[in-house]
PDB file of C-alpha atoms in Angstrom:
ATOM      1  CA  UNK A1206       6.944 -55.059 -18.339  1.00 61.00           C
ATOM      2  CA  UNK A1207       9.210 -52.886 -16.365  1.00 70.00           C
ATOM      3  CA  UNK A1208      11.885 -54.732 -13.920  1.00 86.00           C
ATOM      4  CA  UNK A1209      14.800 -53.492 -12.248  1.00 91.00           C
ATOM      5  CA  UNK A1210      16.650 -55.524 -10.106  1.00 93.00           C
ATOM      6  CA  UNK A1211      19.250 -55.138  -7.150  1.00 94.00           C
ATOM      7  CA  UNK A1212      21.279 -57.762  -5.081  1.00 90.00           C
ATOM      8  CA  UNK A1213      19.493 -57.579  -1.653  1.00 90.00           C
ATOM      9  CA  UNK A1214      22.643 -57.162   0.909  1.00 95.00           C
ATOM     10  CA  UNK A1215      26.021 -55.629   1.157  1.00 97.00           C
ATOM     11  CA  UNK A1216      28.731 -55.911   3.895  1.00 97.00           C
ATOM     12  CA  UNK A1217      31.568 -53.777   3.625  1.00 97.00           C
ATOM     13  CA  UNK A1218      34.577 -52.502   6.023  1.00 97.00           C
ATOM     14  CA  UNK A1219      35.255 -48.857   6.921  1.00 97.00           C
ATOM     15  CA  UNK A1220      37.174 -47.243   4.388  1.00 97.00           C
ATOM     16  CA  UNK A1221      36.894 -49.734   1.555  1.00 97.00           C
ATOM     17  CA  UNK A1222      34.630 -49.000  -1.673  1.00 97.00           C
ATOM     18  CA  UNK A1223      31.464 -50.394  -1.932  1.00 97.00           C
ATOM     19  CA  UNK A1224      29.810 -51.029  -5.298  1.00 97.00           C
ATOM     20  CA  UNK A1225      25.856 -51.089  -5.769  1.00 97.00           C
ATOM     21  CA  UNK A1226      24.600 -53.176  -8.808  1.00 97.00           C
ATOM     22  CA  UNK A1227      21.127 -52.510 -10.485  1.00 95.00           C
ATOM     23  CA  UNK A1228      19.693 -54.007 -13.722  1.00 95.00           C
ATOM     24  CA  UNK A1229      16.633 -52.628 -15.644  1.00 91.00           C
ATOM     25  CA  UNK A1230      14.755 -53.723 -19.109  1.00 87.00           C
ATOM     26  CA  UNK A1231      13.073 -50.851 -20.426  1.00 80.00           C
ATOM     27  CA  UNK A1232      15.849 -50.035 -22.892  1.00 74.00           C
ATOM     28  CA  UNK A1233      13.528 -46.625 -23.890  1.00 76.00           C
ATOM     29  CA  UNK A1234      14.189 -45.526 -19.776  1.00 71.00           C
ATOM     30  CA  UNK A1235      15.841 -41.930 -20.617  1.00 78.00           C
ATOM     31  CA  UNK A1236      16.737 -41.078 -16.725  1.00 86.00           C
ATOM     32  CA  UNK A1237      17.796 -43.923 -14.108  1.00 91.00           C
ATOM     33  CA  UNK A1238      18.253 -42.891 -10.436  1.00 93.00           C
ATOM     34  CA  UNK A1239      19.766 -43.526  -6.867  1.00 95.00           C
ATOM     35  CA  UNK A1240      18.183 -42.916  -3.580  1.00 95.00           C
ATOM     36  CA  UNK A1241      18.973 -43.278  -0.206  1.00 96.00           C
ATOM     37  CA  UNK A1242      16.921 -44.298   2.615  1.00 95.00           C
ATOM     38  CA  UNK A1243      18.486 -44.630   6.593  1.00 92.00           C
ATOM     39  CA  UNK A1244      16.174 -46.077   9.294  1.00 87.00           C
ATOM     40  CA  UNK A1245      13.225 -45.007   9.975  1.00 84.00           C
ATOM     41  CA  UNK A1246      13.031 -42.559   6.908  1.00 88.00           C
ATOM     42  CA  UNK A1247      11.843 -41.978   3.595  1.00 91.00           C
ATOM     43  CA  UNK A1248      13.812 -41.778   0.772  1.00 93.00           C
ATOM     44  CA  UNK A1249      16.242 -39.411  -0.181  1.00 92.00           C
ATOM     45  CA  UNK A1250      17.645 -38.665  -3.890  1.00 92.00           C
ATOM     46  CA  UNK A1251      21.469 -38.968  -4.116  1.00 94.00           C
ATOM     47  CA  UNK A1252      21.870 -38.658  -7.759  1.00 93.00           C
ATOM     48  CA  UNK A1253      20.477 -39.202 -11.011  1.00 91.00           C
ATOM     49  CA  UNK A1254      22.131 -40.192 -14.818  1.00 91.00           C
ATOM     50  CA  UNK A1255      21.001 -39.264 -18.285  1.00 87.00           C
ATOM     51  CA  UNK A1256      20.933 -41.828 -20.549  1.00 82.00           C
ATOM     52  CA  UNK A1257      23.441 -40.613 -22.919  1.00 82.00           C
ATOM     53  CA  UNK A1258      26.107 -40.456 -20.317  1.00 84.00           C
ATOM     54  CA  UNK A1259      28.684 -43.370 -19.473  1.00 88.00           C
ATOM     55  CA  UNK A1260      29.699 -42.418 -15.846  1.00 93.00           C
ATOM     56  CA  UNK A1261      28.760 -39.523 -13.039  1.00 92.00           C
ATOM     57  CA  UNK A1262      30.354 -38.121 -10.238  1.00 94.00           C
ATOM     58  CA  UNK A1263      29.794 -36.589  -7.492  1.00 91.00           C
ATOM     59  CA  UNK A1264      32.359 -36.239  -4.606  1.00 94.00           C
ATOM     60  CA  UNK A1265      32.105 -39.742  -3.176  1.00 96.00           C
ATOM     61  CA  UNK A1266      29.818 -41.015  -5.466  1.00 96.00           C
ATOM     62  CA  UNK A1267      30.129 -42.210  -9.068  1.00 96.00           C
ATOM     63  CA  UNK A1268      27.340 -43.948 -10.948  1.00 96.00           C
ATOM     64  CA  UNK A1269      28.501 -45.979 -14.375  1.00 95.00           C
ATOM     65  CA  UNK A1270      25.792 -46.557 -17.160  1.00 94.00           C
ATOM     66  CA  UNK A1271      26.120 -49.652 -19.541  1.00 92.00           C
ATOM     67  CA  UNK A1272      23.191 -49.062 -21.724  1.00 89.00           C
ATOM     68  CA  UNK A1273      24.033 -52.233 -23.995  1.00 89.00           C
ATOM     69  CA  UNK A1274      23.579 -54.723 -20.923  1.00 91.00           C
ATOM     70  CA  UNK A1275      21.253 -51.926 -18.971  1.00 91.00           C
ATOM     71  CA  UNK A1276      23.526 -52.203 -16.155  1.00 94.00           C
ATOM     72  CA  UNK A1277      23.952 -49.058 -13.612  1.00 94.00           C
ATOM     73  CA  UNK A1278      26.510 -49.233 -10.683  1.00 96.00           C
ATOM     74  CA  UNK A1279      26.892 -46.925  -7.929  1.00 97.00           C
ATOM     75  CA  UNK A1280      29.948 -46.795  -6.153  1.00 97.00           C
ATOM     76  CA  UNK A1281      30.960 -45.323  -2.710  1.00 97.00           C
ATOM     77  CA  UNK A1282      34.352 -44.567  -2.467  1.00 97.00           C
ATOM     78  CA  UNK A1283      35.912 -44.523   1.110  1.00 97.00           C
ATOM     79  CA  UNK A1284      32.976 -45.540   2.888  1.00 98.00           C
ATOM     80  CA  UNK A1285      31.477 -45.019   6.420  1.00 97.00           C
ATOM     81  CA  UNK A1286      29.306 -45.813   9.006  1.00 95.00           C
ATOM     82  CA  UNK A1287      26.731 -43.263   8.149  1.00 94.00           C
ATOM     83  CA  UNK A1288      26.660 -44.951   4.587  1.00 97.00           C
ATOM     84  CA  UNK A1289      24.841 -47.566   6.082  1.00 96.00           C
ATOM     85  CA  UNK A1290      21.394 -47.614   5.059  1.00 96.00           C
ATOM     86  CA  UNK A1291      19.052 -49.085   1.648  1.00 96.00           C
ATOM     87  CA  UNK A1292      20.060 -47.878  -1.462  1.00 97.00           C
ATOM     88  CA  UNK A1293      17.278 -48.118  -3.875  1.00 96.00           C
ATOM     89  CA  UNK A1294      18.070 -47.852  -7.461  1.00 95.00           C
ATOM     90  CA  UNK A1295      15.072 -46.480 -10.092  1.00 92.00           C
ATOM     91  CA  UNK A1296      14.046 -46.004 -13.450  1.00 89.00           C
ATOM     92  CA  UNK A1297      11.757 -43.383 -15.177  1.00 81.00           C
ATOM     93  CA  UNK A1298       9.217 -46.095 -17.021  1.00 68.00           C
ATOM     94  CA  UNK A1299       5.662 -45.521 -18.369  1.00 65.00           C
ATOM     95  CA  UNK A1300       4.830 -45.339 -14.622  1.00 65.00           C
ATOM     96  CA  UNK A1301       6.366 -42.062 -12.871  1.00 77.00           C
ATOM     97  CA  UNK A1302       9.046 -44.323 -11.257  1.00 85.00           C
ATOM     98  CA  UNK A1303      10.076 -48.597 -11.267  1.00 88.00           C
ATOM     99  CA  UNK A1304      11.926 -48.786  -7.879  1.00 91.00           C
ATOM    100  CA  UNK A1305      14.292 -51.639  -7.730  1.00 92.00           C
ATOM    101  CA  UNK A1306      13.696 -53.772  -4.065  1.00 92.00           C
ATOM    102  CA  UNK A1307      16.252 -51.819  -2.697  1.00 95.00           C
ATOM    103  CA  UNK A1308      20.233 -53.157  -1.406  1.00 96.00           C
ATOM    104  CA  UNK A1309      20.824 -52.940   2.324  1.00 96.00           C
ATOM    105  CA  UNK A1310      24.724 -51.468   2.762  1.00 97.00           C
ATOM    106  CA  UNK A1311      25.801 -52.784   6.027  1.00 97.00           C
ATOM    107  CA  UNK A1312      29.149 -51.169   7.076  1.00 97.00           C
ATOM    108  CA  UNK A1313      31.717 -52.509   9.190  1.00 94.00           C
ATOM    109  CA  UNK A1314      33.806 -50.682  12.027  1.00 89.00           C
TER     110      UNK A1314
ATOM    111  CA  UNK B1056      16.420 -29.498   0.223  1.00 54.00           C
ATOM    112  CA  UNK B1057      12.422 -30.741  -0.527  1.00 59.00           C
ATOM    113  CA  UNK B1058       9.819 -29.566   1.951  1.00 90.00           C
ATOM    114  CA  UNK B1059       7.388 -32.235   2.171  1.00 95.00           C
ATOM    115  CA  UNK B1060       5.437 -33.192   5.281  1.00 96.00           C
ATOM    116  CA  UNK B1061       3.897 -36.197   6.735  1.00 97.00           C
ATOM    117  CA  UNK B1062       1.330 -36.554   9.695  1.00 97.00           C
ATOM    118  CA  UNK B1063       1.077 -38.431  11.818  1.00 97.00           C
ATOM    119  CA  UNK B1064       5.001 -40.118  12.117  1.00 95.00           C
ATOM    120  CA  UNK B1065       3.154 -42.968  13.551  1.00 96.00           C
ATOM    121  CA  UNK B1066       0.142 -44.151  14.396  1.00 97.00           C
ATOM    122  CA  UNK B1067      -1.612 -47.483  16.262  1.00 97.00           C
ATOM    123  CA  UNK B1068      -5.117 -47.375  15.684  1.00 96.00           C
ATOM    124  CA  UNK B1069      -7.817 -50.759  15.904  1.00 96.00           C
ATOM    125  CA  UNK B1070      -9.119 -52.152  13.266  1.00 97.00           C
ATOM    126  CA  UNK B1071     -12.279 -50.690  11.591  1.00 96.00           C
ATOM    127  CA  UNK B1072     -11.373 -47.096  12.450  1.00 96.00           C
ATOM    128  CA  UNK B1073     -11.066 -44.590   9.343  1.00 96.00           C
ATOM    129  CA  UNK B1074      -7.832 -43.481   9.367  1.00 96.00           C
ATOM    130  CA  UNK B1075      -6.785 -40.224   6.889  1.00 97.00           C
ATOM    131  CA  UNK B1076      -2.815 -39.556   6.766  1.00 97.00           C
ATOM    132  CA  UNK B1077      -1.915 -36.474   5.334  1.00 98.00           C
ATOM    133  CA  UNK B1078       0.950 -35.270   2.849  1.00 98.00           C
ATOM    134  CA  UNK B1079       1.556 -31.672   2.152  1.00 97.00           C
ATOM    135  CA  UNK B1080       4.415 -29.800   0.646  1.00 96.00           C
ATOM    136  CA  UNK B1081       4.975 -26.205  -0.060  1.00 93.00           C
ATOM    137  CA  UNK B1082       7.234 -26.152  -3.391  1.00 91.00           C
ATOM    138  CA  UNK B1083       4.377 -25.749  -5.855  1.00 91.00           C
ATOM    139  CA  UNK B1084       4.694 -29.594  -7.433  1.00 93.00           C
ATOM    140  CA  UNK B1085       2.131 -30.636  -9.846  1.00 92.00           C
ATOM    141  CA  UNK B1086       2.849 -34.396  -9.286  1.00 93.00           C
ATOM    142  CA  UNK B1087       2.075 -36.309  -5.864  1.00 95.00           C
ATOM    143  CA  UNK B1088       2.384 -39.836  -5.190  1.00 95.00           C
ATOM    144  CA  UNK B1089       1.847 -42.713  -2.590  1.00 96.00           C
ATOM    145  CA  UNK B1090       3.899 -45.114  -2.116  1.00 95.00           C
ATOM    146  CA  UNK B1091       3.463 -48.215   0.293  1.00 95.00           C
ATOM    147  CA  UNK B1092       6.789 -50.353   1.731  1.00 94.00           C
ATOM    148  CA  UNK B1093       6.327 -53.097   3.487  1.00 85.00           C
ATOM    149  CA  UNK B1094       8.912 -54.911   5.156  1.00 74.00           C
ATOM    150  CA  UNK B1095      10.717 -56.313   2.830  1.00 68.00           C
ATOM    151  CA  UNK B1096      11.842 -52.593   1.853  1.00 81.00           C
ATOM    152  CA  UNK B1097      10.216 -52.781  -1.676  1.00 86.00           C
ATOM    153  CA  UNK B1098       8.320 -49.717  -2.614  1.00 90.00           C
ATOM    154  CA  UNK B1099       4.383 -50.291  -4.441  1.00 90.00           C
ATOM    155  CA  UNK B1100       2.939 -47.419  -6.216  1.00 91.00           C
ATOM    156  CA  UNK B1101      -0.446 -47.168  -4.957  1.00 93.00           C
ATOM    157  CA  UNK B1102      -2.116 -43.905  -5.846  1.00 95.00           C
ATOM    158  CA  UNK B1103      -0.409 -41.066  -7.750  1.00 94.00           C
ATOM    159  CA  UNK B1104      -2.139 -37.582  -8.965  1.00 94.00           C
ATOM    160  CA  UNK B1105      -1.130 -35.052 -12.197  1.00 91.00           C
ATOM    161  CA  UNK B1106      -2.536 -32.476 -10.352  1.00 93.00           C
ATOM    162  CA  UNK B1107      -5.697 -30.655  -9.102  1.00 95.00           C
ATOM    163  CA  UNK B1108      -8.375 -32.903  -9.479  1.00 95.00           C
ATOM    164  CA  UNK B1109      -6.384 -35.843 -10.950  1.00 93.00           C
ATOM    165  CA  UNK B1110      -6.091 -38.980  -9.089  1.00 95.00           C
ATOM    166  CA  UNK B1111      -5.089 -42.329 -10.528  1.00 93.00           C
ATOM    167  CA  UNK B1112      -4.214 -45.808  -9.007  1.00 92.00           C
ATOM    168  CA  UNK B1113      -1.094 -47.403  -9.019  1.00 88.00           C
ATOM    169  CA  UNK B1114       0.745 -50.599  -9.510  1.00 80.00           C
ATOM    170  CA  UNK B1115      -0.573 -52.159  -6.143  1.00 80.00           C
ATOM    171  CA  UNK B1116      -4.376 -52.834  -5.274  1.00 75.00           C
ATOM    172  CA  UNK B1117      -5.510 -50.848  -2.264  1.00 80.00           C
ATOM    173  CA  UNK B1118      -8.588 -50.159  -0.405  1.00 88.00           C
ATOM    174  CA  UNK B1119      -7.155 -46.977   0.500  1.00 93.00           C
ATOM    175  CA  UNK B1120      -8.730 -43.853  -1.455  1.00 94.00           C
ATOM    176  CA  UNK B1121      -7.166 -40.407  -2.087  1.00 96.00           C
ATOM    177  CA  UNK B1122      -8.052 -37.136  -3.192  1.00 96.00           C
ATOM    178  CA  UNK B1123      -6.020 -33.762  -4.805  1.00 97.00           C
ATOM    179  CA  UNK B1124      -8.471 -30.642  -3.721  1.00 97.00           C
ATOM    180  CA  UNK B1125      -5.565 -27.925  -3.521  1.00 96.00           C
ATOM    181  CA  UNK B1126      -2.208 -28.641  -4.811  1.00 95.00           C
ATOM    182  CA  UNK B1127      -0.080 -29.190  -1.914  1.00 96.00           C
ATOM    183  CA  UNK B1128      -2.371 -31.149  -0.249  1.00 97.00           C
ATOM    184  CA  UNK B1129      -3.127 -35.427  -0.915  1.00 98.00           C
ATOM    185  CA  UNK B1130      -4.229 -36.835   1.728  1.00 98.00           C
ATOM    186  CA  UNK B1131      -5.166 -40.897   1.816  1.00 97.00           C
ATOM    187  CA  UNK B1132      -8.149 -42.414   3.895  1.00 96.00           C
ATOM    188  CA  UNK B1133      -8.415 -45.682   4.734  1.00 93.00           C
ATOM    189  CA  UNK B1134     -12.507 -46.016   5.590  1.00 93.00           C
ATOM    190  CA  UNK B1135     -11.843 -49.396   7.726  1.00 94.00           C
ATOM    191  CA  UNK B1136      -8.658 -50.171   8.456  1.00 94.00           C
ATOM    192  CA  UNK B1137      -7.149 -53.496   9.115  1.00 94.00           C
ATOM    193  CA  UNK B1138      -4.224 -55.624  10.325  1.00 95.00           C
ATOM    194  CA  UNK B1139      -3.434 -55.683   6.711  1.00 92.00           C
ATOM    195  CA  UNK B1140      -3.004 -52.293   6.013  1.00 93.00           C
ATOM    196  CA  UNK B1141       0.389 -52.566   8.537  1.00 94.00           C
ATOM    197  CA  UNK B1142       3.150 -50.814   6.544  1.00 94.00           C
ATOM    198  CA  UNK B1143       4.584 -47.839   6.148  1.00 95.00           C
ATOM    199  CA  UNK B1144       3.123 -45.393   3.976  1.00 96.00           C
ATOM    200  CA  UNK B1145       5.530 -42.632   1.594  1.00 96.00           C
ATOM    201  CA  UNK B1146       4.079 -39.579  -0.266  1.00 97.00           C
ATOM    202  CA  UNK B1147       6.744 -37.789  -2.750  1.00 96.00           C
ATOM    203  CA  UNK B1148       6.117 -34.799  -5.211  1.00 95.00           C
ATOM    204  CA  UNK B1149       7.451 -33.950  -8.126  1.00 91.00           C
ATOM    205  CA  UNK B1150       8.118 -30.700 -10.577  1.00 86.00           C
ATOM    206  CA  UNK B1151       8.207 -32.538 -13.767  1.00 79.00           C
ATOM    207  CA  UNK B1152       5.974 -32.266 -16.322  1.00 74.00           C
ATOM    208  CA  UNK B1153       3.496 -34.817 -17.800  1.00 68.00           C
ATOM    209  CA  UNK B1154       5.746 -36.885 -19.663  1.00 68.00           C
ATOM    210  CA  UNK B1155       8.753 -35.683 -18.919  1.00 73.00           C
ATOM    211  CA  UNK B1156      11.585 -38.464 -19.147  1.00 70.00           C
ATOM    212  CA  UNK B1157      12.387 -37.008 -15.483  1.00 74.00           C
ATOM    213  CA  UNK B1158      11.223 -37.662 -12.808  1.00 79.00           C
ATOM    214  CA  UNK B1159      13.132 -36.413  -9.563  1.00 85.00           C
ATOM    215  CA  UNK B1160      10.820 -37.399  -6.340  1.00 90.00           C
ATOM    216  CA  UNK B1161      11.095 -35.826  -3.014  1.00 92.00           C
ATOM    217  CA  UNK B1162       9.735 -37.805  -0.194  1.00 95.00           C
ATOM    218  CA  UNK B1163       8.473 -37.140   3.126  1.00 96.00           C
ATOM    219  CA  UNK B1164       9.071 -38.991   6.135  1.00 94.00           C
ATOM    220  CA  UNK B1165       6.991 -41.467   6.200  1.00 95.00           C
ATOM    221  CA  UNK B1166       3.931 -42.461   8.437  1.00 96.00           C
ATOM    222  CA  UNK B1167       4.150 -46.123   9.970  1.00 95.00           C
ATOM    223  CA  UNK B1168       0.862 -47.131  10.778  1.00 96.00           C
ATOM    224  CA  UNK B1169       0.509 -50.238  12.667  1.00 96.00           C
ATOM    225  CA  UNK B1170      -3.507 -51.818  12.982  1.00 96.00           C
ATOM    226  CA  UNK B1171      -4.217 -54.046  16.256  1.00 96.00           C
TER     227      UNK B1171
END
């Protein structure tokens, strides 16, 4: 069946870059997404990838795409305290949407 | 920005009351879902609707029950609740089309219902 799979924590410092790791297994997924979710919230999209693109970006943001190993990264360059939050990574399946368990970014003054 | 709304934010309530949370949003979306988190932070799929009249279940079990009378309205009962049924509860809508390969959810809010 569908998976997708996400470390569970991150701790980073103010200012450094903080990199996101998600692994899926439908190999047929066509979109794969990131969302965002702060305390107390629901979840908020931050940016999406087609499936016959390598690499995204978007101001702070860049997602990279390994189809071969199904392998998607987000990155947050220069980040900041109000990056902290759960960073949930998804992919369209034969269900609307498989939501990884989501990775808790903790950042560091 | 997606306008979807949840009500209540939060709720306590005792066990055995009926409880209905409601999810509306005013951008026209065929597609509604229900999510429940627990906390853990992983999201279960447990009711989703195509549209008007369309209602389905979702990955997780639930005794909860939903229905899709107008389009920008699903709103999901819970006839008894219990201790159990302690999470927090996500609705999301989306434009795409049956089938489409994507599938861009907005959420609301959120309702956290606790059950004494």
């Amino acid at each position: 069946g569908e998976d997708v799979e996400q470390s569970l924590f991150l701790s980073v410092r103010e200012g450094d870059s903080s990199v996101i790791n998600c692994t899926y297994t439908d190999s047929s997924s066509t979109y794969l997404y990131w969302y965002k979710q702060e305390p107390g919230a629901g979840l908020q999209l931050l940016t999406y990838i087609f499936s016959n693109m390598d690499m995204k970006q978007d101001q702070r943001l860049t997602v990279l795409l390994n189809k071969k190993d199904k392998h998607l990264s987000l990155r947050i360059a220069d980040t900041q305290t109000g990056d902290s939050a759960i960073y949930f990574c998804a992919e369209r399946g034969n269900t609307p949407l498989v939501f990884g368990k989501g990775t808790r970014l903790s950042v560091i003054a | 920005e997606a306008d979807i709304y949840q009500t209540p934010r939060y709720l306590v309530i005792g066990t055995g009351k009926k409880i209905t949370l409601e999810c509306s949003q005013t951008m026209g979306h065929d597609k509604m879902y229900w999510y429940q988190q627990d906390p853990g932070m992983e999201l279960h799929l447990i009711h989703y609707s195509y549209g008007v009249n369309s209602t389905e279940k979702g990955d997780l079990s639930s005794e909860s029950t939903v229905s899709r009378i107008r389009t920008e309205h699903f709103p999901l009962t819970l006839e008894s609740a219990r201790p159990s049924h302690t999470s927090q509860y996500l609705c999301a809508s989306s434009a795409a089309p049956w089938r489409s390969p994507q599938e861009t959810q907005y959420f609301g809010p959120g309702t956290r219902l606790l059950v004494l």
